[in-house]
Coordinates of C-alpha atoms and ligand atoms in Angstrom, one line a residue:
X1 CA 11.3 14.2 -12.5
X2 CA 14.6 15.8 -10.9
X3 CA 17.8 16.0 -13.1
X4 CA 19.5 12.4 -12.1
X5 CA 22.9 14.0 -13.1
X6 CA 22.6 17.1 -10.9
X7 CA 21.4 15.4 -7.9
X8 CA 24.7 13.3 -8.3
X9 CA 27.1 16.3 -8.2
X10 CA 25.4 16.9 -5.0
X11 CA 27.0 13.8 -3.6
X12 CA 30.4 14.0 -4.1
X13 CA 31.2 9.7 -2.7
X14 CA 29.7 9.0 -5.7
X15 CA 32.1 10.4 -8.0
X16 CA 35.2 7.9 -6.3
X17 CA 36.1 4.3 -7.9
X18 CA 37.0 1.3 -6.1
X19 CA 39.4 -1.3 -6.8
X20 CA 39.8 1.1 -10.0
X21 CA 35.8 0.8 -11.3
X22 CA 33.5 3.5 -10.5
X23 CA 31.2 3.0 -7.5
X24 CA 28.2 1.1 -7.7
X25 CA 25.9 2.1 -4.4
X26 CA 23.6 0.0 -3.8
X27 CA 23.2 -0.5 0.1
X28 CA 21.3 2.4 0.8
X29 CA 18.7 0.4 3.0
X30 CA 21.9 0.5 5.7
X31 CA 22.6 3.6 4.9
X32 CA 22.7 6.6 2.4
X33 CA 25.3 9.0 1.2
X34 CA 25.2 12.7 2.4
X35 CA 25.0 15.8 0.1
X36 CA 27.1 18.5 0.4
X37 CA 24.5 20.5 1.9
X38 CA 24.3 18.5 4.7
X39 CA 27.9 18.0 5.8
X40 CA 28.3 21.8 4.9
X41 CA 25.8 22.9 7.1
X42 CA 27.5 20.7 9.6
X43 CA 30.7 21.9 9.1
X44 CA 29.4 25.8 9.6
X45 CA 27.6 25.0 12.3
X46 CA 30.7 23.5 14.1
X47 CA 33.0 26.6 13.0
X48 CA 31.2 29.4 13.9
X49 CA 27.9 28.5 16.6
X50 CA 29.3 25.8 18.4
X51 CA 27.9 26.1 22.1
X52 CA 26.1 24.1 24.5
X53 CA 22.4 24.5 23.6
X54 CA 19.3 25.8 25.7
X55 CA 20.2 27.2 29.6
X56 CA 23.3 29.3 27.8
X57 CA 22.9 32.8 28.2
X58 CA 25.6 33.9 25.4
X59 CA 24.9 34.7 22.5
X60 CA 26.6 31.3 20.4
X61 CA 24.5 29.2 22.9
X62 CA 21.1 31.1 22.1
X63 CA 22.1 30.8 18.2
X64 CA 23.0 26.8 18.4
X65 CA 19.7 26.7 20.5
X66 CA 17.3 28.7 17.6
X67 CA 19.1 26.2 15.2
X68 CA 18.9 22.9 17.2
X69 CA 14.9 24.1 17.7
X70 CA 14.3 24.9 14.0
X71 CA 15.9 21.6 13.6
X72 CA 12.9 20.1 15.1
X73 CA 10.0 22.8 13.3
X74 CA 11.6 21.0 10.4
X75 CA 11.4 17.5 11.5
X76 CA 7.8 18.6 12.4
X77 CA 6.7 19.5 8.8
X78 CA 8.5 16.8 7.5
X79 CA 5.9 14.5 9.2
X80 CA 2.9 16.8 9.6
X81 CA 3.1 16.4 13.4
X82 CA 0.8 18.6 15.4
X83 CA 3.5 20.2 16.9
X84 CA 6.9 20.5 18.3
X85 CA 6.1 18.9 21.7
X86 CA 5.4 15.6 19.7
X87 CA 9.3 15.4 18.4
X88 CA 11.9 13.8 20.2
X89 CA 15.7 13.7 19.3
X90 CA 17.2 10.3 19.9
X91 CA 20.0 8.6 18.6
X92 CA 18.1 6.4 15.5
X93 CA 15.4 4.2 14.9
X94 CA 16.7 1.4 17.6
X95 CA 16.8 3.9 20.4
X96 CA 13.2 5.4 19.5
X97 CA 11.8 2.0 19.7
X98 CA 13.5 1.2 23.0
X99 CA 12.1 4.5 24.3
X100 CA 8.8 3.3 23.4
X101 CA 9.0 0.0 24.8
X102 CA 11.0 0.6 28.1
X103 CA 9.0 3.6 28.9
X104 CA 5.4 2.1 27.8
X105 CA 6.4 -1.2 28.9
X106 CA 6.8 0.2 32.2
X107 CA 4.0 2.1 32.5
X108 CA 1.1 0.0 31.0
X109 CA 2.1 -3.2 30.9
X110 CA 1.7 -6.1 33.6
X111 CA 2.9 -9.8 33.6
X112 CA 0.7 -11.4 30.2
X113 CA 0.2 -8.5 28.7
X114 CA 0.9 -9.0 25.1
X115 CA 2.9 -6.8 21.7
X116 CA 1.7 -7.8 18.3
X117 CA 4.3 -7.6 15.9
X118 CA 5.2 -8.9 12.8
X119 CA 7.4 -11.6 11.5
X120 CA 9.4 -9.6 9.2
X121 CA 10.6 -7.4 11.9
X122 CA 14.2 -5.9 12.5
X123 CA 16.0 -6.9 15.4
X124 CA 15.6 -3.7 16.9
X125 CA 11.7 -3.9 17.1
X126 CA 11.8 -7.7 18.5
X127 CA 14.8 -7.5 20.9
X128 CA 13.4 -4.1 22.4
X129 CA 10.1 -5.9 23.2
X130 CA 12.3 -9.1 24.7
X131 CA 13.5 -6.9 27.2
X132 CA 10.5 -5.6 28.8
X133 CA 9.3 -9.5 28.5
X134 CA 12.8 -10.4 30.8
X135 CA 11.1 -7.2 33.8
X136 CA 8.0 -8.1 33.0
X137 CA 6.7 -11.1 31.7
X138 CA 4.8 -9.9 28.6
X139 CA 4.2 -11.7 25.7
X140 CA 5.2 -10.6 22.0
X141 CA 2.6 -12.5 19.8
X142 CA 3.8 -12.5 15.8
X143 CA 2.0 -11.4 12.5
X144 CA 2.8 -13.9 9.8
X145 CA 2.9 -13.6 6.6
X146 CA 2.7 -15.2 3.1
X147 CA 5.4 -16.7 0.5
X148 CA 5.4 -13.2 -1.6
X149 CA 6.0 -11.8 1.9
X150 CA 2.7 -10.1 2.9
X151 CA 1.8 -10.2 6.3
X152 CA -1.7 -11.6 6.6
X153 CA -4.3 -9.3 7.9
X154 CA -6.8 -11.6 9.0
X155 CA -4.4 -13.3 11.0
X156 CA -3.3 -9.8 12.3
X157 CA -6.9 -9.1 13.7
X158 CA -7.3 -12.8 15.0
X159 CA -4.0 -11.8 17.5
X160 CA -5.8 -9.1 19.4
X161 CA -7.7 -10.1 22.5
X162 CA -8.3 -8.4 26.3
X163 CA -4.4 -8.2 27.1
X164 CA -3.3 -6.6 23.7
X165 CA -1.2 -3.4 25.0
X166 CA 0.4 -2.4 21.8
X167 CA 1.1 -2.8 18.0
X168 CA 4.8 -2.2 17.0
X169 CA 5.4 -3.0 13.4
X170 CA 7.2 -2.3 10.8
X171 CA 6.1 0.3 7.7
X172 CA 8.7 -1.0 5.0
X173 CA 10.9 -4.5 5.5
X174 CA 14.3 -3.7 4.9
X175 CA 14.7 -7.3 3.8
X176 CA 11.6 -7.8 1.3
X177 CA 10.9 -4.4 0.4
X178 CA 7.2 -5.2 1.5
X179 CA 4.9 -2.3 2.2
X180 CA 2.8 -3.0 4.9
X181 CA -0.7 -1.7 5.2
X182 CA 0.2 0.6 8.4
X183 CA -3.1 2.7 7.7
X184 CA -5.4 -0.1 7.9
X185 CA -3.2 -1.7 10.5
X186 CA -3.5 1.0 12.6
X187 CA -7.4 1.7 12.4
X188 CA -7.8 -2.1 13.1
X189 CA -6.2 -1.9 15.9
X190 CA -7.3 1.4 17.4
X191 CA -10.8 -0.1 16.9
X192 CA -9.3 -2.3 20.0
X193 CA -8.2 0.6 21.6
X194 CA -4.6 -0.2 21.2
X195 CA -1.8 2.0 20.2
X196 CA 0.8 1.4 17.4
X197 CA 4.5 2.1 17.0
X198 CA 5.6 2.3 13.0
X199 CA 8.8 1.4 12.6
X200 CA 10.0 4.4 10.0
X201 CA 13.1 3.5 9.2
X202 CA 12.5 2.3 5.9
X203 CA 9.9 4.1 4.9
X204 CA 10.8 7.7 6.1
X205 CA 13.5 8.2 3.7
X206 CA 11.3 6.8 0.4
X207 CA 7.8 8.3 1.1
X208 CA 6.0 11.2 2.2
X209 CA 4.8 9.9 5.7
X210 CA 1.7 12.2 7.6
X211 CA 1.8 10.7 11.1
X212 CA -1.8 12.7 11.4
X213 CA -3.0 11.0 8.3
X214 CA -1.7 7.6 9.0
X215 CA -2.9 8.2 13.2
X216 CA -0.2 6.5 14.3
X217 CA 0.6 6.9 17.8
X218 CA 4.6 6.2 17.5
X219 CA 6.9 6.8 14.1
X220 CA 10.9 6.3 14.8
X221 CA 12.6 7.1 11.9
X222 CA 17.2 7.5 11.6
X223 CA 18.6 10.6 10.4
X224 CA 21.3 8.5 8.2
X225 CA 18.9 6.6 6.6
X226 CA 17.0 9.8 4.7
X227 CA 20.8 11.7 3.8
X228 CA 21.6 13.1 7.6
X229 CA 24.3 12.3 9.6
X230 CA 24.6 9.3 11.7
X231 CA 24.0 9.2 15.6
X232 CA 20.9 11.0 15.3
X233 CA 17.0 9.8 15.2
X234 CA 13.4 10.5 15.6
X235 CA 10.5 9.7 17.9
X236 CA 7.5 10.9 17.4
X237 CA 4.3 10.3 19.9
X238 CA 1.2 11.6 20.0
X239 CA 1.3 14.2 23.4
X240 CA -1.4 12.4 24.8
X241 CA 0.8 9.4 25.2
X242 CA 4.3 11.4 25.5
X243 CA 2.5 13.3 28.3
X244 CA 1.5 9.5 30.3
X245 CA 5.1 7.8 29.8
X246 CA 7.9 8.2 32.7
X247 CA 11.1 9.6 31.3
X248 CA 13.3 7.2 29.9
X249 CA 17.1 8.2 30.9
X250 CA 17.8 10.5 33.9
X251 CA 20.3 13.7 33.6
X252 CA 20.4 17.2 32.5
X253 CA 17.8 19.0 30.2
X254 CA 14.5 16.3 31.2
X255 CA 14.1 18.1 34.4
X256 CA 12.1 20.9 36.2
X257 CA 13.6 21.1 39.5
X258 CA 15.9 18.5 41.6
X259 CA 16.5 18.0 45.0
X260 CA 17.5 14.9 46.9
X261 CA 14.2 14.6 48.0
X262 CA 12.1 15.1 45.4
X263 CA 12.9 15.8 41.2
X264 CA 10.2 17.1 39.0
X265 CA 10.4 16.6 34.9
X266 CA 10.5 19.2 32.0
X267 CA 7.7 19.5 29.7
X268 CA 7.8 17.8 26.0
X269 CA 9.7 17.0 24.3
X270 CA 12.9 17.7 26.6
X271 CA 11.2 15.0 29.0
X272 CA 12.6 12.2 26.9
X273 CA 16.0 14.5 25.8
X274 CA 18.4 13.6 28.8
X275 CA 21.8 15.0 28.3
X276 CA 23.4 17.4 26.2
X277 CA 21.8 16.5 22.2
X278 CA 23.7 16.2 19.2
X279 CA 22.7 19.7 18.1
X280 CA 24.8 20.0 15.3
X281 CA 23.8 16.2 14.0
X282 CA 20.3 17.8 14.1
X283 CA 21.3 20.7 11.8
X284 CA 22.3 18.8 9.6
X285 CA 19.1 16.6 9.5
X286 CA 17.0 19.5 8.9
X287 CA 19.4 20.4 6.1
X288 CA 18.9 16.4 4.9
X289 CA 15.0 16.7 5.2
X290 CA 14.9 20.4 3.7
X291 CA 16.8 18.9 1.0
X292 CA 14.4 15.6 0.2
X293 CA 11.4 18.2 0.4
X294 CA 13.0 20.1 -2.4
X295 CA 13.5 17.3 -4.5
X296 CA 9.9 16.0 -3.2
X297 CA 9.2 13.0 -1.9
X298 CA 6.7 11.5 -4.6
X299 CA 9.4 11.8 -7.1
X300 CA 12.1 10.3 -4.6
X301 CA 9.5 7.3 -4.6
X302 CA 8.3 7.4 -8.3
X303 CA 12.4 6.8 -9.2
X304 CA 12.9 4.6 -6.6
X305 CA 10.0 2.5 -7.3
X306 CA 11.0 2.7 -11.4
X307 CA 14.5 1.5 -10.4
X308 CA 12.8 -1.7 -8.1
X309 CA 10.9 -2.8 -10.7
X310 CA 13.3 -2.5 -13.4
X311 CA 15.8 -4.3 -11.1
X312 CA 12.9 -6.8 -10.4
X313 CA 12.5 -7.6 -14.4
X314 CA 16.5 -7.7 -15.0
X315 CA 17.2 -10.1 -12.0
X316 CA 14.7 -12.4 -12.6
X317 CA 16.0 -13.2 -16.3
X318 CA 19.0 -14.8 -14.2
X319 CA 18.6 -18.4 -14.4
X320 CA 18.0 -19.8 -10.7
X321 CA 17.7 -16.3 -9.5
X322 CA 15.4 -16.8 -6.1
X323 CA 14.1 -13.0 -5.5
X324 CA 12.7 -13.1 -1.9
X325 CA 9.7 -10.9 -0.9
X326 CA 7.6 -10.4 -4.2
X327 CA 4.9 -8.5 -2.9
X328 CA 2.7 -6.1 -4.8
X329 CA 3.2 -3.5 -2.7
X330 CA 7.4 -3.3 -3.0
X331 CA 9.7 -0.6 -2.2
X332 CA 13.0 0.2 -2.6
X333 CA 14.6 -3.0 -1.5
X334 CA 15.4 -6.2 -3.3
X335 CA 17.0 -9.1 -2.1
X336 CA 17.8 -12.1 -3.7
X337 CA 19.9 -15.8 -4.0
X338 CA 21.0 -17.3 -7.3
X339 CA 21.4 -21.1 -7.2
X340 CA 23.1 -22.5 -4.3
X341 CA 25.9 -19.5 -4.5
X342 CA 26.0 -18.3 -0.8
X343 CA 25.4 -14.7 -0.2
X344 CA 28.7 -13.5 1.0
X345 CA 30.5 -15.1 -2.0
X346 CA 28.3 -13.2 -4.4
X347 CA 28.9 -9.9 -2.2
X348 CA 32.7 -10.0 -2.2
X349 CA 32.6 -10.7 -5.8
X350 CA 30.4 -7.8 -6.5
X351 CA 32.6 -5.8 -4.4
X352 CA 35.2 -6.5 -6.6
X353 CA 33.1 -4.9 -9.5
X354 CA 32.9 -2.1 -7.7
X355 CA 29.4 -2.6 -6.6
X356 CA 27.9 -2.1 -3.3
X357 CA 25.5 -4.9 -1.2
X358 CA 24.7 -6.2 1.8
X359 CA 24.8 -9.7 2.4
X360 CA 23.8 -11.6 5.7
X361 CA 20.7 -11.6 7.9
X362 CA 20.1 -8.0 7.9
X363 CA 19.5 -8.1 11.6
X364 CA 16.2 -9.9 10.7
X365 CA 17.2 -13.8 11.9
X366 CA 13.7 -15.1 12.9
X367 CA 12.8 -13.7 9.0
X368 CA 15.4 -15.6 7.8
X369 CA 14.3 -18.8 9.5
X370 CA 10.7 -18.0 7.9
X371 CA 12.3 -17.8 4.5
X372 CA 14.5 -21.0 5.0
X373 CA 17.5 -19.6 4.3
X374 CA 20.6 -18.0 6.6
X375 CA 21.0 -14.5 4.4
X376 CA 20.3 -12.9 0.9
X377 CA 22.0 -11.0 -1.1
X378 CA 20.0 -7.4 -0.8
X379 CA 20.0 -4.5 -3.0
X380 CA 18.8 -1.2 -2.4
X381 CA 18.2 2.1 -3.9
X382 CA 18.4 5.8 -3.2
X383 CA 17.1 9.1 -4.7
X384 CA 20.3 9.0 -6.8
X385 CA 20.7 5.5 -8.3
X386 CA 20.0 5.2 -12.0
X387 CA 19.2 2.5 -14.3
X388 CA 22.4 1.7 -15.4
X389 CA 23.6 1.3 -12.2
X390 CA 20.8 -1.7 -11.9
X391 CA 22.2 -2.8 -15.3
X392 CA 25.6 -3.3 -13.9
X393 CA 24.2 -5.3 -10.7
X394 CA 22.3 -7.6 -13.1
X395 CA 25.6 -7.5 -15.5
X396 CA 27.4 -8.3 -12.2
X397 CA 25.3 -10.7 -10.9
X398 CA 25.0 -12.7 -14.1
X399 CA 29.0 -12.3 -14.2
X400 CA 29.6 -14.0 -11.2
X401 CA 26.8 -16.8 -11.6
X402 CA 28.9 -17.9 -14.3
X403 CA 31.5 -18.4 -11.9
X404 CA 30.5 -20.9 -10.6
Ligands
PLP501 N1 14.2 -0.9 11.7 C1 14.4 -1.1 10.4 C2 13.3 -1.6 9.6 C3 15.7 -1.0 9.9 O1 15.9 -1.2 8.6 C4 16.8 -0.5 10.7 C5 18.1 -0.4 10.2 O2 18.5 -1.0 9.3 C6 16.5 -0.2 12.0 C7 15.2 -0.4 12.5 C8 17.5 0.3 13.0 O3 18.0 1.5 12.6 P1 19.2 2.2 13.3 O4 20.3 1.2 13.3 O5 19.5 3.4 12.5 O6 18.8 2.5 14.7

């Protein structure tokens, strides 16, 4: 295991107090604190490179381009991707998804043609899919699941039929903490010759993912969700689909040639890349994903998972404690209800221990409607949370239950 304490110094938010009590993090499932390295490497980058990458002659523009591209070599071994071509920059997991579905939407699908996805879905991978239903009249056909909060697989294969187009589901629920089965998910539906999107952004940041070894066709993951900075994302695709989908956005950097009468498109990945890139934000991913490597992501997930389950076994010693998504297969997410105290209540009131949640829907409304309720209370963890941290959310929890 990594030294806990050690990591921590490498995050120096950590070390601040709020409303005079040291911080309790625990909503790392929106987003995660930087390490040093990161901002550092932002900061450098910024101070001495800064220059418009890839048509500059100069020499700051050829150095910010080597970075930005290096950049991407590293997002490439940080998935196993085949290669470089398969990696496009985009602003997070939302805009990777509506990549996928305006630009596959367009291409292969046709009024009835239908998206499986699942019920546990985040807005982004439901309201992406809406929009190409508004051109196009598709369908989006739903994956339910059961009460623990396991999506049912027989009912899964029972969905697909001669106007399947696509499977777009997510790896990790950022409300239940469910792992889904995205391996056998994907060689189901490949067996009806239909591609898949993961959803990464929960899963990326806890997990060593191999897009070769899973086979999916599409992974989005967000830079700020595995300790980059904000405003930057990842799409992978296979090349054989990059290669058959239009561009997505028009501008500088996706093209060959223009003329008014006739525009011809750059190769991949910079087909999809319209626009000057955040090329610093993508330093300092690399620098975020060098720095999970190091650590390694099987002890990221071992801690994580230890912290879950201990956090599991606390909470539920809370008398009327409702935990919400129980399933065997449980990640670093745990959200929960106690009694008939409403989420945002028990949020503020943690807040005022100095301990960080999300409360609310968690941009998952049609989940919320499956579960009954309107929002949970959800706690989630990072490579440097520690046990006692989960001692003072149960201590906290159990505080403000007696509140009421
Ligand atoms: N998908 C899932 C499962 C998420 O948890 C999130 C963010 O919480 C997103 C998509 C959207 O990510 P972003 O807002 O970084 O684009």
């Amino acid at each position: 295991m990594y030294d806990i304490e050690e990591v921590r110094k490498d995050f120096p938010i950590l070390g601040r107090e709020v409303y005079g009590r040291p911080l309790v993090y625990l909503d790392n499932a929106a987003t995660v604190q930087k390490p040093r390295c990161v901002v550092e490497a932002m900061a450098d980058e910024y101070y001495n490179v800064n220059a418009n990458v890839h048509r500059g002659v100069h020499f700051l523009s050829q150095q910010a381009t080597e970075l930005h591209e290096a950049a991407r070599e590293t997002v490439r071994r940080f998935l196993n991707a085949r290669s470089t071509a398969e990696v496009v920059f985009t602003r997070g997991t939302t805009e990777s998804i509506n990549l996928v579905a305006s630009c596959f939407g367009e291409a292969f699908m046709r009024e009835g043609d239908e998206v499986i996805v699942s019920e546990m879905e985040h807005h982004a991978n439901i309201v992406s899919w809406q929009l190409v239903q508004a051109r196009k009249g598709i369908r989006l056909r739903v994956i339910p699941m059961n009460d623990r909060g396991e999506l049912l697989l027989d009912e899964y294969e029972k969905l697909f039929n001669g106007r399947t187009r696509i499977v777009s589901v997510t790896h990790v629920s950022n409300v239940l903490g469910t792992v889904n089965p995205v391996r056998r998910m994907i060689e189901t539906a490949h067996a009806h010759g239909v591609p898949v999107l993961v959803d990464g952004a929960q899963s990326a940041p806890h997990m060593a993912v191999d897009v070769q070894a899973l086979d999916c066709d599409f992974f989005a993951f967000s830079g700020h969700k595995v300790y980059g900075p904000t405003g930057i994302g990842v799409l992978y695709g296979k090349e054989s689909w990059l290669d058959r989908l239009p561009p997505y956005m028009g501008g500088g950097e996706m093209i060959g040639h223009v003329s008014f009468d006739h525009t011809t498109f750059a190769g991949l990945p910079l087909k999809f890349e319209a626009g000057t890139p955040d090329y610093v934000a993508s330093t300092g991913l690399a620098r975020a994903l060098d720095y999970v490597s190091r650590l390694g992501m099987d002890r990221i997930q071992a801690h994580e998972r230890e912290l879950t389950r201990y956090a599991l076994k606390r909470l539920r010693r809370i008398p009327d404690m409702r935990i919400l998504g129980e399933a065997e297969e449980h990640d670093a997410v745990v959200s929960f209800l106690v009694g008939n105290i409403h989420h945002l209540d028990m949020g503020t009131l943690l807040d005022r221990l100095g301990i960080a949640v999300r409360t609310g829907h968690h941009c998952a409304e049609p989940l919320m409607r499956r579960l009954g309720v309107e929002g949970t209370v959800r706690a989630s963890f990072g490579l440097y949370n520690t046990m006692a941290e989960v001692d003072a959310l149960a201590e906290g929890v159990e505080r403000v239950a007696k509140m009421f």
